[in-house]
Tab-separated table of N, CA and C in Angstrom:
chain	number	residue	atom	x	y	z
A	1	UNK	N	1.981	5.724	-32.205
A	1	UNK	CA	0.855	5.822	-31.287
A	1	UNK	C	1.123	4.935	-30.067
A	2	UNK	N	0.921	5.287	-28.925
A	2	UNK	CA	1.178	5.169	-27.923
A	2	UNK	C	0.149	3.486	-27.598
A	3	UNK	N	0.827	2.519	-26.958
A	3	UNK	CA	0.100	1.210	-26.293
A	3	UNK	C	-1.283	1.818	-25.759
A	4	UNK	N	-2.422	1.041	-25.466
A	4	UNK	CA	-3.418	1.498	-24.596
A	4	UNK	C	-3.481	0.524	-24.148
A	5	UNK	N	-4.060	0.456	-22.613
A	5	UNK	CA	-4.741	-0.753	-22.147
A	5	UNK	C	-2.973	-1.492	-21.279
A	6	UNK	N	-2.217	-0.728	-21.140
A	6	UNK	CA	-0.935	-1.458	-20.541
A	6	UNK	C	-0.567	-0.835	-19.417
A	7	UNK	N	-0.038	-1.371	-17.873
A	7	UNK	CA	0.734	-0.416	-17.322
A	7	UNK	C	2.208	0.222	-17.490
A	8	UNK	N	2.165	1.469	-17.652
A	8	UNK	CA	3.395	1.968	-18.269
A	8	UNK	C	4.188	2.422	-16.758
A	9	UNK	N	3.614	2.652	-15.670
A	9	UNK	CA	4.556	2.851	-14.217
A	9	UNK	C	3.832	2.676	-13.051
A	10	UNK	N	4.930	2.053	-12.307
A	10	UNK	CA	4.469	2.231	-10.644
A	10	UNK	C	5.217	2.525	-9.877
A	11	UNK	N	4.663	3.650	-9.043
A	11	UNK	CA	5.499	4.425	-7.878
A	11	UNK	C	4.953	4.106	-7.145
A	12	UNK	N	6.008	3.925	-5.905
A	12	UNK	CA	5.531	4.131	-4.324
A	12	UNK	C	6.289	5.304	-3.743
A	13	UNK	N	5.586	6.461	-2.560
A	13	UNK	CA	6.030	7.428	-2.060
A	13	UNK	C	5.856	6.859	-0.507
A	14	UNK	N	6.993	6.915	0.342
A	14	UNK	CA	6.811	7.171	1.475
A	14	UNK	C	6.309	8.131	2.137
A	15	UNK	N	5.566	8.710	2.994
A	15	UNK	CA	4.995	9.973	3.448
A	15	UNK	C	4.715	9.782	4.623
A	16	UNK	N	5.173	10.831	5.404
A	16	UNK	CA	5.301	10.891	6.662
A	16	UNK	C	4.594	12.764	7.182
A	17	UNK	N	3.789	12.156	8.261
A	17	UNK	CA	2.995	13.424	8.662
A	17	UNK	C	3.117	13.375	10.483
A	18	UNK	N	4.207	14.449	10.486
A	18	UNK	CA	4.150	14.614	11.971
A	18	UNK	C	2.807	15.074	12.894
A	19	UNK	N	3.418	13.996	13.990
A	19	UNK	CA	2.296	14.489	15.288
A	19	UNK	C	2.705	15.542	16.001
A	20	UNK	N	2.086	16.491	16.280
A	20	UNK	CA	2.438	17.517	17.791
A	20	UNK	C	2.955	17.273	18.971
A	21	UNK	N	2.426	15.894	19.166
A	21	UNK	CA	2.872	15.656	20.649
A	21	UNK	C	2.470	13.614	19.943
A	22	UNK	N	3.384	13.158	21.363
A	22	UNK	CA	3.563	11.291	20.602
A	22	UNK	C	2.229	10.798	21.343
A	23	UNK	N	2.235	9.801	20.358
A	23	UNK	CA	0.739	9.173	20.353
A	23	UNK	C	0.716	7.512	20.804
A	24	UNK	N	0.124	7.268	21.278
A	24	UNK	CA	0.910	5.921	22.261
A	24	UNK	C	-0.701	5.273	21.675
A	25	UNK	N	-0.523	4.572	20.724
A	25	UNK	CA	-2.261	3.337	20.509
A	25	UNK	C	-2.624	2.137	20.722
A	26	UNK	N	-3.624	2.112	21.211
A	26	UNK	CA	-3.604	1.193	22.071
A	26	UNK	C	-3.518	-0.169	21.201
A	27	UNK	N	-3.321	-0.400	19.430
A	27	UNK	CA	-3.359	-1.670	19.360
A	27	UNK	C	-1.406	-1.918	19.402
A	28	UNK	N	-0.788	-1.267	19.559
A	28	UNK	CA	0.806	-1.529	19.697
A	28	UNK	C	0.982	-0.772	21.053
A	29	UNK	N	0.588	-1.629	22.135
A	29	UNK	CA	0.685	-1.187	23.454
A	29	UNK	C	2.356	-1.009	23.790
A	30	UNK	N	2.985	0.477	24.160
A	30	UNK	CA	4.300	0.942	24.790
A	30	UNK	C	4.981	1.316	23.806
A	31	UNK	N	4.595	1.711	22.190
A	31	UNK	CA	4.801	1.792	20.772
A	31	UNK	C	4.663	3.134	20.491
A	32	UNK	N	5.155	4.409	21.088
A	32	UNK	CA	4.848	6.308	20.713
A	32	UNK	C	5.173	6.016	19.373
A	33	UNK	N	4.296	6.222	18.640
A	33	UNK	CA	4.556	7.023	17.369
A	33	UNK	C	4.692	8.979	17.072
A	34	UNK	N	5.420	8.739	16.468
A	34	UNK	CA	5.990	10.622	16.484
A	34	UNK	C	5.046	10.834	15.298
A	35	UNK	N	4.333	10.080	14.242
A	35	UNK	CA	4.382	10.701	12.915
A	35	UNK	C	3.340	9.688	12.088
A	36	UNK	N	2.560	10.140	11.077
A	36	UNK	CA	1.072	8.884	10.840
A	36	UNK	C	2.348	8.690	9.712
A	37	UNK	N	2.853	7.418	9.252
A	37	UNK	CA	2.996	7.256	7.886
A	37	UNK	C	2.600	6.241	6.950
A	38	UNK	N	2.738	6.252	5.737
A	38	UNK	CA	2.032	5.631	5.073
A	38	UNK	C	2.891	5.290	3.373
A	39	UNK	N	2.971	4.279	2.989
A	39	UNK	CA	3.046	4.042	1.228
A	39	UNK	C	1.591	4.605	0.142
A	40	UNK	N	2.184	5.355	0.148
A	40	UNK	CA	1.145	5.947	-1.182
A	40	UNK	C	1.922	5.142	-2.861
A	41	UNK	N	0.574	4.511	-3.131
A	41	UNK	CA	0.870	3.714	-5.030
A	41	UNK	C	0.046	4.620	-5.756
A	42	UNK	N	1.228	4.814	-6.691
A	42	UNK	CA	0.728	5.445	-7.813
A	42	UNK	C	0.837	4.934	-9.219
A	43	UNK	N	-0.274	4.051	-10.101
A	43	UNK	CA	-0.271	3.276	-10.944
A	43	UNK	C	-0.490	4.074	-12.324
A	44	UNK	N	0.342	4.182	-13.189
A	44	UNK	CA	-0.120	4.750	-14.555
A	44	UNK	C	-0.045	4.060	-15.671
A	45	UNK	N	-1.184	4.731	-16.462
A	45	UNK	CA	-1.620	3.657	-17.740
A	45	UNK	C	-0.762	4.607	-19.069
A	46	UNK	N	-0.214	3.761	-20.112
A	46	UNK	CA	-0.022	3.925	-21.229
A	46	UNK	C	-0.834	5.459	-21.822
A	47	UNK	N	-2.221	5.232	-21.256
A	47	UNK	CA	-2.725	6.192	-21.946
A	47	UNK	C	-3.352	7.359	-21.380
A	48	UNK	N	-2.076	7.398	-19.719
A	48	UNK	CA	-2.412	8.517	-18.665
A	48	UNK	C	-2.956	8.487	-17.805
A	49	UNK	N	-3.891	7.882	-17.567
A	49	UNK	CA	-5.145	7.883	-16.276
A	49	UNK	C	-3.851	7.359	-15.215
A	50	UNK	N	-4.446	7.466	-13.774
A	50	UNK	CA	-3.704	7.464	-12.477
A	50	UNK	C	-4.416	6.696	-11.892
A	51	UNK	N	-3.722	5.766	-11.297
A	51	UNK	CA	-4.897	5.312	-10.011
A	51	UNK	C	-4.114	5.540	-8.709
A	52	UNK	N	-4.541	5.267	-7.580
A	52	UNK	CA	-4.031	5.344	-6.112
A	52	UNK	C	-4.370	4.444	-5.578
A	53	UNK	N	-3.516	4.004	-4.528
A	53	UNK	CA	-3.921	3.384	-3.180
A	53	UNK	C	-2.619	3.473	-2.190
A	54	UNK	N	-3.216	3.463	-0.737
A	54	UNK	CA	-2.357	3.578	0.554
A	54	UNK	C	-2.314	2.934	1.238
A	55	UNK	N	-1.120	2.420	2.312
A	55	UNK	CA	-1.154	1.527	3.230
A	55	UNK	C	-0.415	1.759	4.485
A	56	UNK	N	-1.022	1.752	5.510
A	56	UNK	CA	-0.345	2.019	6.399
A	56	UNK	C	1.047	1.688	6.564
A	57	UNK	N	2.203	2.021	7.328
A	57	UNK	CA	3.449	1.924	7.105
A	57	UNK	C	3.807	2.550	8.830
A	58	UNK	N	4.835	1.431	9.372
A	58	UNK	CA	5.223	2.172	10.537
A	58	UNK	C	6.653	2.557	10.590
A	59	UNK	N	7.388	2.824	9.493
A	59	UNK	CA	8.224	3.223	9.202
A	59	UNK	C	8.580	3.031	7.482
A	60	UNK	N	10.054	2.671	6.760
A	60	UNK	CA	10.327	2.943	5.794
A	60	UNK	C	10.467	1.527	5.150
A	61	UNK	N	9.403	0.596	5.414
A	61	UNK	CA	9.478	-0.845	5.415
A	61	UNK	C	8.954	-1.461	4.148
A	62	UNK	N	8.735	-0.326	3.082
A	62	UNK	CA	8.200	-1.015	1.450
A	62	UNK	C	9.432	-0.079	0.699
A	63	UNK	N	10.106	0.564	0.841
A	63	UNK	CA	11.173	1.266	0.315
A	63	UNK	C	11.477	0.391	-1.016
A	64	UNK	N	11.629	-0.802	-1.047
A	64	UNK	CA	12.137	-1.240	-2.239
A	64	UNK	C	11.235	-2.512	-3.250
A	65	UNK	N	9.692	-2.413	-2.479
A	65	UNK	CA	9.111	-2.941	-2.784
A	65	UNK	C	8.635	-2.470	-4.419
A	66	UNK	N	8.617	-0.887	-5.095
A	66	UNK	CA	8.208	-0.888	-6.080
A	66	UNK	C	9.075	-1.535	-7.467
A	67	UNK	N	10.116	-1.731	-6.822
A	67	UNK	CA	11.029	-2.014	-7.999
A	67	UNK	C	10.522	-3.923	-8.234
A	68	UNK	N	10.024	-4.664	-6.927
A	68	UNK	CA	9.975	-5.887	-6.788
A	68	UNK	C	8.457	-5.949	-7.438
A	69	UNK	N	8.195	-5.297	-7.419
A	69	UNK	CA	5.989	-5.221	-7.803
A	69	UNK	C	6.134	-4.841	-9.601
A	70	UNK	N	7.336	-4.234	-9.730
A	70	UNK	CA	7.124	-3.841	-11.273
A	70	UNK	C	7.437	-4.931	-11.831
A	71	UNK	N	8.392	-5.759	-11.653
A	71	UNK	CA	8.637	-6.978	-12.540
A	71	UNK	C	7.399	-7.894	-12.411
A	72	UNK	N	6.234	-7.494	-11.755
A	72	UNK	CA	4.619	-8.654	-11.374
A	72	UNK	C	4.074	-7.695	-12.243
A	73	UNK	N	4.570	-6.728	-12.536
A	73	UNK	CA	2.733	-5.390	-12.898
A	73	UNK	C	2.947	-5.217	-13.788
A	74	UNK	N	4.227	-4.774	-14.413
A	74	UNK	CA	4.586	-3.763	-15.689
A	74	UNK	C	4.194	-4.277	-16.502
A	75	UNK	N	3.358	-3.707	-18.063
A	75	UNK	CA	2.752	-4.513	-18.824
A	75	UNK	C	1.616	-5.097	-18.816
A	76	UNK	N	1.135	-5.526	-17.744
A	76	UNK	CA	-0.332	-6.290	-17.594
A	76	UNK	C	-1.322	-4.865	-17.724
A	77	UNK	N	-2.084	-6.089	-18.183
A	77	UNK	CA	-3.411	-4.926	-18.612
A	77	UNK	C	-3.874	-4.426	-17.329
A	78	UNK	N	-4.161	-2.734	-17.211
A	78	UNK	CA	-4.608	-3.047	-15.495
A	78	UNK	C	-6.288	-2.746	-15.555
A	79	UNK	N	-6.646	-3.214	-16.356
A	79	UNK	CA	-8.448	-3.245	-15.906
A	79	UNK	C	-8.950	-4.077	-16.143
A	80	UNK	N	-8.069	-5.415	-16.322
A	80	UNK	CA	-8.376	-6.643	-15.649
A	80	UNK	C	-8.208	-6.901	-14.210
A	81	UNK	N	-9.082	-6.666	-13.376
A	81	UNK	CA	-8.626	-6.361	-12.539
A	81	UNK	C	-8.542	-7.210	-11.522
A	82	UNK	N	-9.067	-8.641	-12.080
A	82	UNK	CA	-9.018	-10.033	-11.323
A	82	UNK	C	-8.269	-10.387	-11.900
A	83	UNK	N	-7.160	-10.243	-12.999
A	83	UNK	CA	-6.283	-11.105	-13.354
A	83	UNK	C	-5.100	-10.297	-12.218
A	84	UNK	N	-5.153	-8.715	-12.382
A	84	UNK	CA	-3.870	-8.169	-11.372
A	84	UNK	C	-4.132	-8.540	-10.012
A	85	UNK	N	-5.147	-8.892	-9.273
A	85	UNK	CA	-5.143	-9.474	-8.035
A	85	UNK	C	-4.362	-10.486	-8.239
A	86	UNK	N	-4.809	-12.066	-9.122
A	86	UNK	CA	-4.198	-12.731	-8.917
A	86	UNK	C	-2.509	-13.221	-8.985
A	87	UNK	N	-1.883	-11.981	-9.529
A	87	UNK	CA	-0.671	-11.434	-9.906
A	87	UNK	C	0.034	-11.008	-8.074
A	88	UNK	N	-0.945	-10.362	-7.642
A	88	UNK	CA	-0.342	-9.573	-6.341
A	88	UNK	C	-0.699	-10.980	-5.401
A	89	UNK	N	-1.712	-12.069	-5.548
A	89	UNK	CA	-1.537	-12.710	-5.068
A	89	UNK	C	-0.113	-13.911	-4.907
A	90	UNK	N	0.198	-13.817	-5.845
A	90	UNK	CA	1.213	-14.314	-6.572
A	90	UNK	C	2.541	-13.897	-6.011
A	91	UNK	N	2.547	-12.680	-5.770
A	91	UNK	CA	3.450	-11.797	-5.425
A	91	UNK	C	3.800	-11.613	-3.762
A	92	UNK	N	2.346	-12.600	-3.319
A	92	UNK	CA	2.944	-12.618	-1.502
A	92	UNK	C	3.621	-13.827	-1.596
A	93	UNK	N	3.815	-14.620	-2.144
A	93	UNK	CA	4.577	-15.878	-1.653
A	93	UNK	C	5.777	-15.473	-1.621
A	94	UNK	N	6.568	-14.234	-2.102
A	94	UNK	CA	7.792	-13.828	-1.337
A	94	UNK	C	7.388	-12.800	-0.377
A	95	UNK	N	6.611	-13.067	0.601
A	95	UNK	CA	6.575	-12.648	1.734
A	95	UNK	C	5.805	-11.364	1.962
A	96	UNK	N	5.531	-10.678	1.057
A	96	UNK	CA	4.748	-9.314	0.700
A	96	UNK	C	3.326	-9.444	0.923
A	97	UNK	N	2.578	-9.150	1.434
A	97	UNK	CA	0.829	-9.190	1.772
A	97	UNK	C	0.735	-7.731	0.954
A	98	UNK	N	0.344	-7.773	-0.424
A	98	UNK	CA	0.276	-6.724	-1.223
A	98	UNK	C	-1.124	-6.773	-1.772
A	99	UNK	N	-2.133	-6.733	-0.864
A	99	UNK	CA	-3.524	-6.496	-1.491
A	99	UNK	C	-4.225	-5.206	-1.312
A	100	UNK	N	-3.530	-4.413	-0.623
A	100	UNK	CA	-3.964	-3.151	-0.255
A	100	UNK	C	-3.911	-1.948	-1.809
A	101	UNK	N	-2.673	-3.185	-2.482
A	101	UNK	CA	-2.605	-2.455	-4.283
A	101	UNK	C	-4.001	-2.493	-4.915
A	102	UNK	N	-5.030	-3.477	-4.526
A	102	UNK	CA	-5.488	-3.762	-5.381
A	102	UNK	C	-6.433	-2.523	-5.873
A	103	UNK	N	-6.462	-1.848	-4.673
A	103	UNK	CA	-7.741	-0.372	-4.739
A	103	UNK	C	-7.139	0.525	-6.150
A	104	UNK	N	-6.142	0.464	-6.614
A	104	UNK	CA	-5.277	1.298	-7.245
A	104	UNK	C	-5.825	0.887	-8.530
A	105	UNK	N	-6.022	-0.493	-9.071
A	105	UNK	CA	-6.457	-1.081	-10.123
A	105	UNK	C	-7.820	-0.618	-10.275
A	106	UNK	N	-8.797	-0.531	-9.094
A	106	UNK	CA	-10.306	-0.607	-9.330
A	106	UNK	C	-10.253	0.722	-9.307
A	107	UNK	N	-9.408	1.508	-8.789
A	107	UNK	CA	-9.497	3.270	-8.943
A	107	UNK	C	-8.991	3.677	-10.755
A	108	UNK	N	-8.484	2.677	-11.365
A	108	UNK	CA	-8.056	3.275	-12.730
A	108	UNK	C	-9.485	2.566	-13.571
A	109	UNK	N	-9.642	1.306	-13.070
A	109	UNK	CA	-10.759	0.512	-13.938
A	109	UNK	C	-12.149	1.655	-13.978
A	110	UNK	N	-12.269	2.460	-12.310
A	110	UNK	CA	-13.713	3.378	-12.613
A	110	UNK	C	-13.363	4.692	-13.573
A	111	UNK	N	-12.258	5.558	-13.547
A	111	UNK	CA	-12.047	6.370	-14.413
A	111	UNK	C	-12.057	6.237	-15.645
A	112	UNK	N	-11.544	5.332	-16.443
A	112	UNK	CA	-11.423	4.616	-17.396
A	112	UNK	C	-12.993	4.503	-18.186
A	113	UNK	N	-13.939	3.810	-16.744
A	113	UNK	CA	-15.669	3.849	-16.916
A	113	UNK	C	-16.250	5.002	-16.915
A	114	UNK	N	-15.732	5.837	-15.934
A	114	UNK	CA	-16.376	7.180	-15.926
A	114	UNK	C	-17.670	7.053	-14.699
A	115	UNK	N	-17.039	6.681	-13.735
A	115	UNK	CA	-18.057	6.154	-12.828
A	115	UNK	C	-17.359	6.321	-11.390
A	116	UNK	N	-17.904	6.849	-10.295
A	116	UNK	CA	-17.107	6.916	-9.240
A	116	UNK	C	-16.532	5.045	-8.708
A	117	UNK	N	-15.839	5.353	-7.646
A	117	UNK	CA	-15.098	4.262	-7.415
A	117	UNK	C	-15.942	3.253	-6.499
A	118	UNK	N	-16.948	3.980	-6.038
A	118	UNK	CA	-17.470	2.824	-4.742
A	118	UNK	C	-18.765	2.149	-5.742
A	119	UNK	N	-19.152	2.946	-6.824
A	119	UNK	CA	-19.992	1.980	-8.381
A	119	UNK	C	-19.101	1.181	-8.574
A	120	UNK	N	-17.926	1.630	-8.843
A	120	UNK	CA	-17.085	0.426	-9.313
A	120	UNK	C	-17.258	-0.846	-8.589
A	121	UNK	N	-16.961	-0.497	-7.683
A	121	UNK	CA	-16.560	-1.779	-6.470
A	121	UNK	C	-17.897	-2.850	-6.245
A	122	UNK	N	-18.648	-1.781	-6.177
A	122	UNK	CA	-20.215	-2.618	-5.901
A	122	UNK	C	-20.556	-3.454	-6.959
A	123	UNK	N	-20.415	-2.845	-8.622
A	123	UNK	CA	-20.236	-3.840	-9.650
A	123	UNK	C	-19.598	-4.382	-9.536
A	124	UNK	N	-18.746	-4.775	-9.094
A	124	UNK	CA	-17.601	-5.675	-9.602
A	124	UNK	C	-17.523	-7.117	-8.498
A	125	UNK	N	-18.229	-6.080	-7.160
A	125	UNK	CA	-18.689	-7.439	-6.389
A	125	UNK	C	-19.722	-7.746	-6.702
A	126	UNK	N	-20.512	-7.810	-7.765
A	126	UNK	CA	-21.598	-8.518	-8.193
A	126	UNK	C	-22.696	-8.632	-6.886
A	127	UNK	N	-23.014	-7.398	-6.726
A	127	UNK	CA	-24.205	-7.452	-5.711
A	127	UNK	C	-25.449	-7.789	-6.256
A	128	UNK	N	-26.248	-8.442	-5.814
A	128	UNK	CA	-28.060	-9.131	-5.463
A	128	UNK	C	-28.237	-8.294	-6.553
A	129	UNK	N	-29.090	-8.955	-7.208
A	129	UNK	CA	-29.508	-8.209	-8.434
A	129	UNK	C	-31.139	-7.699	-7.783
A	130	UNK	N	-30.668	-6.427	-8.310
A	130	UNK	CA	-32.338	-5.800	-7.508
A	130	UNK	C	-31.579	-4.655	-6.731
A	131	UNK	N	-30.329	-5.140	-6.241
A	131	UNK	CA	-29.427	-3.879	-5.592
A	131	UNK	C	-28.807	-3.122	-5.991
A	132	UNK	N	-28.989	-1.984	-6.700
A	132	UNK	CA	-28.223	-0.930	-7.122
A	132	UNK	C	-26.935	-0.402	-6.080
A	133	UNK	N	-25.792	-0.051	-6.644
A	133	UNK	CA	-24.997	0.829	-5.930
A	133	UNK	C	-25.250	1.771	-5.539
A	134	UNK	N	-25.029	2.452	-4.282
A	134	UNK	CA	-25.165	3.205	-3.300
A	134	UNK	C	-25.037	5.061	-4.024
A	135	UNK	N	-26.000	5.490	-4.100
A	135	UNK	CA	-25.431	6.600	-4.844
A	135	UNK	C	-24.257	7.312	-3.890
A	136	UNK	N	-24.119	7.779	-2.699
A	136	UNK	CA	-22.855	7.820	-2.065
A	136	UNK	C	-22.710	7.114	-0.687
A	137	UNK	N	-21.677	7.372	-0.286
A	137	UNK	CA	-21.026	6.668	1.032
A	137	UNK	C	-20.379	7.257	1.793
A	138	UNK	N	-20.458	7.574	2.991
A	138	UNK	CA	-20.297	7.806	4.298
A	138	UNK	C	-19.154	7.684	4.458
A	139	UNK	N	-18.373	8.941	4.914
A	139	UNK	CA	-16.840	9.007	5.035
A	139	UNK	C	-16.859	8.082	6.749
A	140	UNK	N	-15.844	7.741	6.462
A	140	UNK	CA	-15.200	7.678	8.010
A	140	UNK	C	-14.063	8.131	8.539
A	141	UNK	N	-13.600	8.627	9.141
A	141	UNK	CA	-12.578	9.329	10.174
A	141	UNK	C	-12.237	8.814	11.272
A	142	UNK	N	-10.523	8.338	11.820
A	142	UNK	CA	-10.626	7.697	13.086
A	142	UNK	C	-9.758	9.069	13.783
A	143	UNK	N	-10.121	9.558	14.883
A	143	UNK	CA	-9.113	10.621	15.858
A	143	UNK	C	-8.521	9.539	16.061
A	144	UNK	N	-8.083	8.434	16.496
A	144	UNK	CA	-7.043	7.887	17.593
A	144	UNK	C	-7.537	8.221	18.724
């Protein structure tokens, strides 16, 4: 019978989505980007569930970061999900600002609950008691 409660893998995918025409933004002023890209994490548990999270990327600059994140992750329980922060915290002192993982943990911790992800989050930041979580939330979209 298979472990429960362990991480059994982590992938990172580079992904790259061309622009039509180059896109010049204004917070990297004289900087055309040809293409939005991004690190997509993909965290799996022993006993299947998936989680995600993404981070912006202006080129191919985490390429070898999953192999460096598995020797911090592999094994730890991942719905503890303040102990794996403090793991990724752990994990910038060689130079990595890797908190953008952490959505990936609280995306396996709500499935796991059976509860969408922004319940999750709101529990878990221990909001005002009297404040219920938001039954939904308001996408946002940036054009550039």
């Amino acid at each position: 019978m298979a472990q429960r409660g362990k991480i059994e893998s982590i992938e990172l995918f580079h992904v790259d989505v061309p622009y039509p025409t180059p896109l010049y933004p204004v917070w990297i002023p004289g900087y055309a980007q040809h293409k939005q890209s991004y690190t997509l994490l993909r965290i799996r548990t022993r006993e299947g569930l998936e989680g995600y999270a993404t981070s912006l990327a202006l080129d191919r600059e985490r390429e070898t970061l999953g192999d460096f994140m598995g020797r911090f992750l592999i094994g730890l329980d991942p719905y503890d999900v303040d102990g794996v922060r403090e793991r990724l915290r752990q994990a910038s002192f060689a130079g990595w600002r890797n908190n953008w993982m952490d959505i990936a943990f609280f995306d396996l911790a709500a499935k796991r609950r059976g509860v969408p992800l922004h319940v999750f989050i709101a529990e878990h930041a221990e909001l005002e008691q009297g404040m219920p979580a938001p039954e939904s939330v308001a996408a946002y979209a940036s054009f550039l």
